Every structure is written in structure tokens, then in C-alpha cells.
Tab-separated table of C-alpha atoms and ligand atoms in Angstrom:
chain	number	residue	atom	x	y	z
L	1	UNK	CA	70.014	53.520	127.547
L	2	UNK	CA	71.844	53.472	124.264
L	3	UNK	CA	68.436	54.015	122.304
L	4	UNK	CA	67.514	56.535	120.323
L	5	UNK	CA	66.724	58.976	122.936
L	6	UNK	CA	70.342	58.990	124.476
L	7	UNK	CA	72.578	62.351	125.075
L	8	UNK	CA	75.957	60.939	125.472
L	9	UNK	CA	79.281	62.774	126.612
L	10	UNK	CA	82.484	60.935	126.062
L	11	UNK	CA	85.661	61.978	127.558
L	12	UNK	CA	88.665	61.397	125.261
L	13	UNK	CA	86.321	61.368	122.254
L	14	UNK	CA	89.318	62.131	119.830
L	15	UNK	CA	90.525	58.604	119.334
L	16	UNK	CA	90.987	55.076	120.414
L	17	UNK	CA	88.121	54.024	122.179
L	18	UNK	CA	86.421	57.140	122.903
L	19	UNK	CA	86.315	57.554	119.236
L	20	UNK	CA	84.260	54.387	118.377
L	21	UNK	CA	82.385	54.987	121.144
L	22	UNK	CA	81.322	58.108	119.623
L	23	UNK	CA	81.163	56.458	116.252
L	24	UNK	CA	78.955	53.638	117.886
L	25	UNK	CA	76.446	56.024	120.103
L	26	UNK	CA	75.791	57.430	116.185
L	27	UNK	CA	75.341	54.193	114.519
L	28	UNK	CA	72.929	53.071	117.213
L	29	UNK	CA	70.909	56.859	117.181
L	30	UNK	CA	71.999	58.668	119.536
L	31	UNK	CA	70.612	62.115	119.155
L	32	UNK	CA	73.252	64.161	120.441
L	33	UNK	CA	77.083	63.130	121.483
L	34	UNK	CA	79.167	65.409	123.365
L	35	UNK	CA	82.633	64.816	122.237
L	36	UNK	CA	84.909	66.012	124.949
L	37	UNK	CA	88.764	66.511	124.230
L	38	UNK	CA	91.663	68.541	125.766
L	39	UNK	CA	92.171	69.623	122.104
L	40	UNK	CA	88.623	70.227	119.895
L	41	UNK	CA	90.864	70.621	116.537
L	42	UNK	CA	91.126	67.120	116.769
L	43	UNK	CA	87.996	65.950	116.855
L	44	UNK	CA	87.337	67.073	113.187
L	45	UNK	CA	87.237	63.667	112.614
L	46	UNK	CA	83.312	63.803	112.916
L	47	UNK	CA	81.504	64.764	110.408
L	48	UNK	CA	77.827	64.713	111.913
L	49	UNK	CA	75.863	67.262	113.064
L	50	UNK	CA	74.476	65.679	116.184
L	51	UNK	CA	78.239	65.689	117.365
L	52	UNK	CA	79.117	68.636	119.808
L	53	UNK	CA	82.952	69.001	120.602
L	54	UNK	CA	83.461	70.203	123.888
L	55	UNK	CA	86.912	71.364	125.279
L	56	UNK	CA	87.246	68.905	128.283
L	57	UNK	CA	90.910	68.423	130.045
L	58	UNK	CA	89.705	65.895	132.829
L	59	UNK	CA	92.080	67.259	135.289
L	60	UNK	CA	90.886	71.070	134.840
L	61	UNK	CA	87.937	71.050	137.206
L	62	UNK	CA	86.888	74.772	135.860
L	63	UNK	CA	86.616	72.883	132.525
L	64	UNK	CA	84.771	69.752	133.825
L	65	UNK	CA	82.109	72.550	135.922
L	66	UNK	CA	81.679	74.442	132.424
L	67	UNK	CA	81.317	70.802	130.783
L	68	UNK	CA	78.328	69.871	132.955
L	69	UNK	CA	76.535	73.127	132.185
L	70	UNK	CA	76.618	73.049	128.800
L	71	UNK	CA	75.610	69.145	128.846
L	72	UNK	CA	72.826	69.345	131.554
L	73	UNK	CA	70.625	67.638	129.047
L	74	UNK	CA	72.639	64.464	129.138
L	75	UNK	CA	71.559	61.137	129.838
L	76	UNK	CA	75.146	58.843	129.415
L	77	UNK	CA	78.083	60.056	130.733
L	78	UNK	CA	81.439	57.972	129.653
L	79	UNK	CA	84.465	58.565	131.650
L	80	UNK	CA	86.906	57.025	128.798
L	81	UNK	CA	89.756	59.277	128.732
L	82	UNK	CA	93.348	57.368	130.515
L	83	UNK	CA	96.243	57.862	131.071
L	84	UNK	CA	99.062	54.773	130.755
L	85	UNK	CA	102.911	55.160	132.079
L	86	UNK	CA	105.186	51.982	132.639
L	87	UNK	CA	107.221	50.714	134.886
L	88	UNK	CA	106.968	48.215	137.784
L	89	UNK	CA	106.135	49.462	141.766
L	90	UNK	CA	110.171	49.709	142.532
L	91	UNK	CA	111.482	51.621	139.379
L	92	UNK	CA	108.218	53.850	138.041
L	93	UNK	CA	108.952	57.429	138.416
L	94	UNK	CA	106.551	57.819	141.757
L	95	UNK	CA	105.104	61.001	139.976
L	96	UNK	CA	103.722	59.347	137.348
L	97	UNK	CA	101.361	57.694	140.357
L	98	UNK	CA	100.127	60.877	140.739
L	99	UNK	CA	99.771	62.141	136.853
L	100	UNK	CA	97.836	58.665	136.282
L	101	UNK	CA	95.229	59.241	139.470
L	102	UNK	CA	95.142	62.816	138.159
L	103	UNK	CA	93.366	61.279	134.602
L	104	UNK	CA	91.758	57.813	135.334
L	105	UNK	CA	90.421	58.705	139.238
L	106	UNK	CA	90.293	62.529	140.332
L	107	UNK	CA	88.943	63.715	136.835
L	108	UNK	CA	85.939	60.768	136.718
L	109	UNK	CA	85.789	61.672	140.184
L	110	UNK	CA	84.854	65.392	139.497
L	111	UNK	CA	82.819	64.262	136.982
L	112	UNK	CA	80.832	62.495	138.424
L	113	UNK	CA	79.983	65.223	141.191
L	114	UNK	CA	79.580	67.588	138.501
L	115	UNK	CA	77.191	65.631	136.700
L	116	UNK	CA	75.347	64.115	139.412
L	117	UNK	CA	72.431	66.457	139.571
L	118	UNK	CA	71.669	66.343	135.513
L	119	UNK	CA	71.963	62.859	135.687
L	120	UNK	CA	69.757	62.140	138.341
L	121	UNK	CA	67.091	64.653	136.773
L	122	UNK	CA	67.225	62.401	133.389
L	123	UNK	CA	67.426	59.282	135.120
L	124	UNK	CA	70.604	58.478	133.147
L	125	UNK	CA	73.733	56.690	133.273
L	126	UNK	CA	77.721	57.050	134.330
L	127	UNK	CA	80.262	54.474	132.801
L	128	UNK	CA	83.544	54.414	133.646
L	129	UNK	CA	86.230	52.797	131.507
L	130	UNK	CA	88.545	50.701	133.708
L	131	UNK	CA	90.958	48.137	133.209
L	132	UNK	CA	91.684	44.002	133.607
L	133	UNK	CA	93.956	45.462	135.755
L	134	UNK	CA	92.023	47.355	137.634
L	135	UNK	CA	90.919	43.825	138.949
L	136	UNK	CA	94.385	42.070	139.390
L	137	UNK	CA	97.958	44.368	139.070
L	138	UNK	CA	100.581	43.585	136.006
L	139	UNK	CA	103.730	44.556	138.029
L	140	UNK	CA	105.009	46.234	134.812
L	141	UNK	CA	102.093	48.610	134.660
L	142	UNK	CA	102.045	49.184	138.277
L	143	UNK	CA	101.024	52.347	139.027
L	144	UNK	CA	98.772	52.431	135.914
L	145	UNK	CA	96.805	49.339	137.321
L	146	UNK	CA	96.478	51.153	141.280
L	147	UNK	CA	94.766	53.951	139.132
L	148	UNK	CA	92.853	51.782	137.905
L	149	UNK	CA	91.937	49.712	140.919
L	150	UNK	CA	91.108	52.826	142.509
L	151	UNK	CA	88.778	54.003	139.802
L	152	UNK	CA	87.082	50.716	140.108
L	153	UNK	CA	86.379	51.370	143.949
L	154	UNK	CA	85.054	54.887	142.928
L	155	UNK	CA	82.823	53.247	140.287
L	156	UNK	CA	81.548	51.023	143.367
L	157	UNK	CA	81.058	54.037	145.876
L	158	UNK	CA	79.551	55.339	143.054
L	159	UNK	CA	76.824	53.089	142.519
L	160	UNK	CA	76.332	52.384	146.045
L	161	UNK	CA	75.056	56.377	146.196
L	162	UNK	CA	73.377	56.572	143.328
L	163	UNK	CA	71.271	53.698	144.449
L	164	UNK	CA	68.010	54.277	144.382
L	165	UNK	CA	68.135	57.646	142.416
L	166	UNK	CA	67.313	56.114	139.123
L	167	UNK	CA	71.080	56.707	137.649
L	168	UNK	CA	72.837	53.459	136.613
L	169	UNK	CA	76.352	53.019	137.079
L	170	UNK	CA	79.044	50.844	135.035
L	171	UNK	CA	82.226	49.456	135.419
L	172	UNK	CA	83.951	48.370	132.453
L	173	UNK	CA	86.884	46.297	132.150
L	174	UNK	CA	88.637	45.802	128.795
L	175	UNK	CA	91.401	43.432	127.921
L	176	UNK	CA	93.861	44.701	125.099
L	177	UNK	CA	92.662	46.873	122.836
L	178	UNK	CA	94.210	47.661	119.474
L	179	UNK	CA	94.689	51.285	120.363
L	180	UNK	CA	97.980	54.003	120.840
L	181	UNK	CA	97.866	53.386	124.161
L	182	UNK	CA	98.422	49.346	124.031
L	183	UNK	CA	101.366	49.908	120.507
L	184	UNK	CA	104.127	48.688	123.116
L	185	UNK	CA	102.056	45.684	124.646
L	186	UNK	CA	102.556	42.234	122.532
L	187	UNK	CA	99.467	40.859	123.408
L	188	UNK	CA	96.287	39.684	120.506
L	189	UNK	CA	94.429	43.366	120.923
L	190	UNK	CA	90.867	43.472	120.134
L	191	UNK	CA	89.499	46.305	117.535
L	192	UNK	CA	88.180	49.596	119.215
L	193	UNK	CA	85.006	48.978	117.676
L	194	UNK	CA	84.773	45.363	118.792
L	195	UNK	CA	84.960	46.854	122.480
L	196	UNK	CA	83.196	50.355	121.919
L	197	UNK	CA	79.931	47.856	120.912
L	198	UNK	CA	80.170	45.168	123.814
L	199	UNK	CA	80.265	48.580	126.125
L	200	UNK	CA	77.252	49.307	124.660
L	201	UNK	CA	75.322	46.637	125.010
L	202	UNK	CA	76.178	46.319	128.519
L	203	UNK	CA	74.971	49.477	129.212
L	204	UNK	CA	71.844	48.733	127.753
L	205	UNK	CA	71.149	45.818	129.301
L	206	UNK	CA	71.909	47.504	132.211
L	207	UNK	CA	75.215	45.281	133.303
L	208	UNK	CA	77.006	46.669	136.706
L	209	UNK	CA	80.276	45.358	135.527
L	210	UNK	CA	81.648	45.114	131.749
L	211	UNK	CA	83.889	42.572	130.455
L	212	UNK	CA	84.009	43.996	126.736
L	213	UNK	CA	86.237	41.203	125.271
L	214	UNK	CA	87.608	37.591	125.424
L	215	UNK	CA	90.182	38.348	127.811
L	216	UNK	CA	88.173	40.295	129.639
L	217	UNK	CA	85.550	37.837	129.886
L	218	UNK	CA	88.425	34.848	130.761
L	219	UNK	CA	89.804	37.572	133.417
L	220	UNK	CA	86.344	38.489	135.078
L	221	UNK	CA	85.428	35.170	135.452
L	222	UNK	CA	88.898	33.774	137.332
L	223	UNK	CA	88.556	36.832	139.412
L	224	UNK	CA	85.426	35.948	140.771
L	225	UNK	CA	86.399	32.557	141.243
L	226	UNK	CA	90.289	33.104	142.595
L	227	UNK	CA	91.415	36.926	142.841
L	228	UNK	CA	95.278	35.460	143.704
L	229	UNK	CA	95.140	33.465	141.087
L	230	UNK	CA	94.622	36.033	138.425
L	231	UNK	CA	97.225	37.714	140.421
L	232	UNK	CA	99.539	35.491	139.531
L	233	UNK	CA	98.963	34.473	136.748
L	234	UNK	CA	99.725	38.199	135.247
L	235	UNK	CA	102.897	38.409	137.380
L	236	UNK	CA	103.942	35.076	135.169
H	1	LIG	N1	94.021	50.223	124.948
H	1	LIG	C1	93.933	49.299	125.894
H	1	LIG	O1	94.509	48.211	125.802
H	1	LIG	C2	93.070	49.551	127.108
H	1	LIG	C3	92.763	48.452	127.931
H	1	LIG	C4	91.989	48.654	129.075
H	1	LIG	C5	91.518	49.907	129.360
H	1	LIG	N2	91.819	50.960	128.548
H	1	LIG	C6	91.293	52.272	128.919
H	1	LIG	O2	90.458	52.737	127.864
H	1	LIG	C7	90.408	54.157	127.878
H	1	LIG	C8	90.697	54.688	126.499
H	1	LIG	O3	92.029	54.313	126.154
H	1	LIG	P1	92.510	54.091	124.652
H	1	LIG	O4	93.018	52.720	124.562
H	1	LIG	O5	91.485	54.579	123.693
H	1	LIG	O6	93.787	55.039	124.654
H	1	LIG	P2	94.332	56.155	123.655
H	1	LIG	O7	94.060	55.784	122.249
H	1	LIG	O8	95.725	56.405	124.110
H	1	LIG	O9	93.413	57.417	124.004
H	1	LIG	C9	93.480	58.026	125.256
H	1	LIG	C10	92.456	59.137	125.249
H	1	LIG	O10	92.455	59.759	126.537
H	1	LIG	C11	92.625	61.145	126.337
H	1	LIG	N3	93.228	61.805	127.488
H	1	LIG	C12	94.402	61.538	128.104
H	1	LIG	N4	94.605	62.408	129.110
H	1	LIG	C13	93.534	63.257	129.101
H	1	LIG	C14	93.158	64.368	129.882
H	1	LIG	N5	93.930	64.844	130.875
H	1	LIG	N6	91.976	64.983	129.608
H	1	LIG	C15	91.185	64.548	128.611
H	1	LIG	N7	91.501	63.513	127.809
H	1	LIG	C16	92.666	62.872	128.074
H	1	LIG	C17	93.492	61.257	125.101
H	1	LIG	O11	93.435	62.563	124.597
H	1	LIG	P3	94.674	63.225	123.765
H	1	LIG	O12	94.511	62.778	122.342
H	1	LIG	O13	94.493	64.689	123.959
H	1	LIG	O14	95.948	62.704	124.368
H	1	LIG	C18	92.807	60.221	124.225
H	1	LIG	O15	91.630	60.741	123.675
H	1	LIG	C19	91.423	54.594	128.946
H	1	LIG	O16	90.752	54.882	130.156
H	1	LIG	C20	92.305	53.371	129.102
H	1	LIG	O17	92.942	53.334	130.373
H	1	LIG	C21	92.575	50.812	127.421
């Protein structure tokens, strides 16, 4: 998938993860990325010609319709860009629920739906970038991880209708990554890069779900084995 043939669009292109994704799909040949971002100033950072910015606010669905028509050709479609507010389940602002499902579940959502049909005619692929915690909750990023839980059923619906129709679908599930989003979390963080390369090869060789780095790996498998127990052991 990630060979030199691939058309990639990645949401949240402009930095963190989305960036070296961008920065990897180049490296490994891509011949076009579309680099979506709510602001396209910002993705100056790209100085390739193979890179098209596209204006993409994941929770404007006018913007996400006029996103899949100008990428039609695509053949990898990376729902990357989040959204991350704190706070446990009894003293998080309840809105912010709804701000983080806006980002990380109704805009993949739309994507996906929008994207379906170019997809399918390029027999292509839709990853979705999802969370540790999208497995088990940490009680101080509640509503952030039931965003993420929920994106990780979508993912699942997701690949249970595609079945059969020649798309692939991926789930991936980082650990801390040394991004903006994870400044505030005192955790060892692994490099963008590190990450935006292990997604990569998972997509190529065509892995359902992602575990892009150590913890990820040490969370994935305890999940498997005993979902309570990872549940506990991030409520420690
Ligand atoms: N960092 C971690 O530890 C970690 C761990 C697990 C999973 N993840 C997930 O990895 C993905 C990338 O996160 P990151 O660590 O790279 O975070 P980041 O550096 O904070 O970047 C977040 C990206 O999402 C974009 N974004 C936010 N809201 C958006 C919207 N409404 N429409 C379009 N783009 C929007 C941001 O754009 P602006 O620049 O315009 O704000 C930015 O490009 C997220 O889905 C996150 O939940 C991160």
C-alpha cells in the first residue's frame, strides 16, 4: 500500500504525527500526498511538489465533501487529526465530550462515507489513528479515551463493510508520542517519526490493528489477554 504507487491524504498534516506521516509517505515514494489542514498557511512546511495542501476542518462536512472530490484519485486515506481535553468522567466540562467526538469520531466518520466510493474504485486503504486508550480508559483523559473507544468501534464497523470490497481498513493504536498534544503527559514519548514509520509498515503488511510503539505493543498484548487488567492498571 505504501509503495510507490500510493495517493495518500492525511488529516492534520500540519504537525505532530500527521506531519511525519507526510514526511514518511515521501521518503517511501509516494507520488502524491494530500496534506489536509484547517489552516493551509501552515503547511508551508513542505517543500515538495508531490505535496497538495488541502483546506480540511474535519468537522466541516461541506469541506470534507469538497475534500473527496478533489482527492478521488486516492488510494490511502489517514484519519490522523485529534482532538485531546483533560479531566476525569466527574469534573471534565461535559462539552468537551462532544468537541472531542466532533474531531476523533463524526469527522473520520464523514470521511469515511465521503471517501468510500474512490476508495473502493482504487482498491485502497482507510487508517484511522486511535489511541491505547481507545482500548482501556485513563480516568484523567476520560472523555478523550470514550472518543477514542468509539472511533475504534467505527474503525471495526468499518472494516466489517468494507469486507470484501477490496478496501483495507486499520486501526492504529499509539502509546505516547513526543508531540504538542502529549507536552503535559510525563510519560517516556516515542519520536513522531518512530510511530509515523511503524504505521506504515503496518499498513503495508496489511495489519487490521496497529500497535506503533513499545507501549503500545505491551498494551495490545495485555488487552488481548486481560481487558480489566489493563483497566486497572492505567487507573493505578
Ligand atoms: N501524541 C500522543 O501521545 C498520541 C497518542 C495516541 C494517539 N494520538 C493521536 O494521534 C493523532 C495525532 O495527534 P498528535 O499527537 O500529532 O497531536 P498534535 O501534534 O496536537 O496535532 C493534532 C493535529 O490535529 C489537527 N486537528 C485538530 N482538530 C482538527 C480539526 N477540527 N480539523 C482538522 N485538523 C484538526 C491539528 O491541527 P491544528 O494545527 O490546526 O490544530 C493538528 O494537525 C490524534 O488523533 C491523536 O489523538 C496521539
Amino acid at each position: 500500500m505504501t509503495n510507490i504507487n500510493t495517493i495518500a491524504l492525511v488529516t492534520g498534516a500540519n504537525r505532530g504525527i500527521g506531519r511525519a506521516l507526510v514526511e514518511a509517505l515521501l521518503a517511501r515514494g509516494a507520488r502524491r500526498v494530500y496534506a489536509a489542514a484547517r489552516d493551509i498557511d501552515s503547511l508551508g512546511v513542505f517543500a515538495d511538489p508531490r505535496v497538495v495542501p488541502l483546506a480540511l476542518d474535519v468537522t466541516d462536512a461541506a469541506q470534507i465533501t469538497a475534500a473527496a472530490a478533489r482527492a478521488a484519485d486516492v488510494t490511502l486515506v489517514i484519519n490522523n487529526a485529534g482532538a485531546l481535553e483533560g479531566g476525569t468522567a466527574l469534573d471534565a466540562d461535559v462539552d468537551s465530550l462532544d468537541r472531542q467526538l466532533q474531531v476523533n469520531v463524526i469527522g473520520p466518520a464523514r470521511i469515511a462515507q465521503a471517501f468510500a466510493a474512490s476508495l473502493k474504485a482504487n482498491q485502497g486503504a482507510l487508517a484511522n489513528v486511535l489511541s491505547v486508550v481507545g482500548r482501556a480508559p485513563m480516568p484523567g483523559l476520560a472523555f478523550y479515551s470514550v472518543s477514542k473507544a468509539a472511533a475504534a468501534s467505527l474503525t471495526a464497523a468499518l472494516r466489517g463493510t468494507f469486507a470484501g470490497s477490496g478496501v483495507s481498513v486499520h486501526g492504529i493504536f499509539p502509546g505516547p508520542v513526543d508531540t504538542d498534544m502529549a507536552k503535559d503527559i510525563d510519560m517516556d514519548k516515542t519520536p513522531p517519526a518512530v510511530v509515523a514509520a511503524a504505521i506504515l509498515d503496518g499498513i503495508a503488511a496489511g495489519a487490521a490493528d496497529i500497535y506503533p510503539d513499545a507501549m503500545a505493543q505491551m498494551v495490545g498484548a495485555g488487552w488481548a489477554a486481560d481487558p480489566l487488567a489493563i483497566e486497572r492498571q492505567f487507573a493505578a
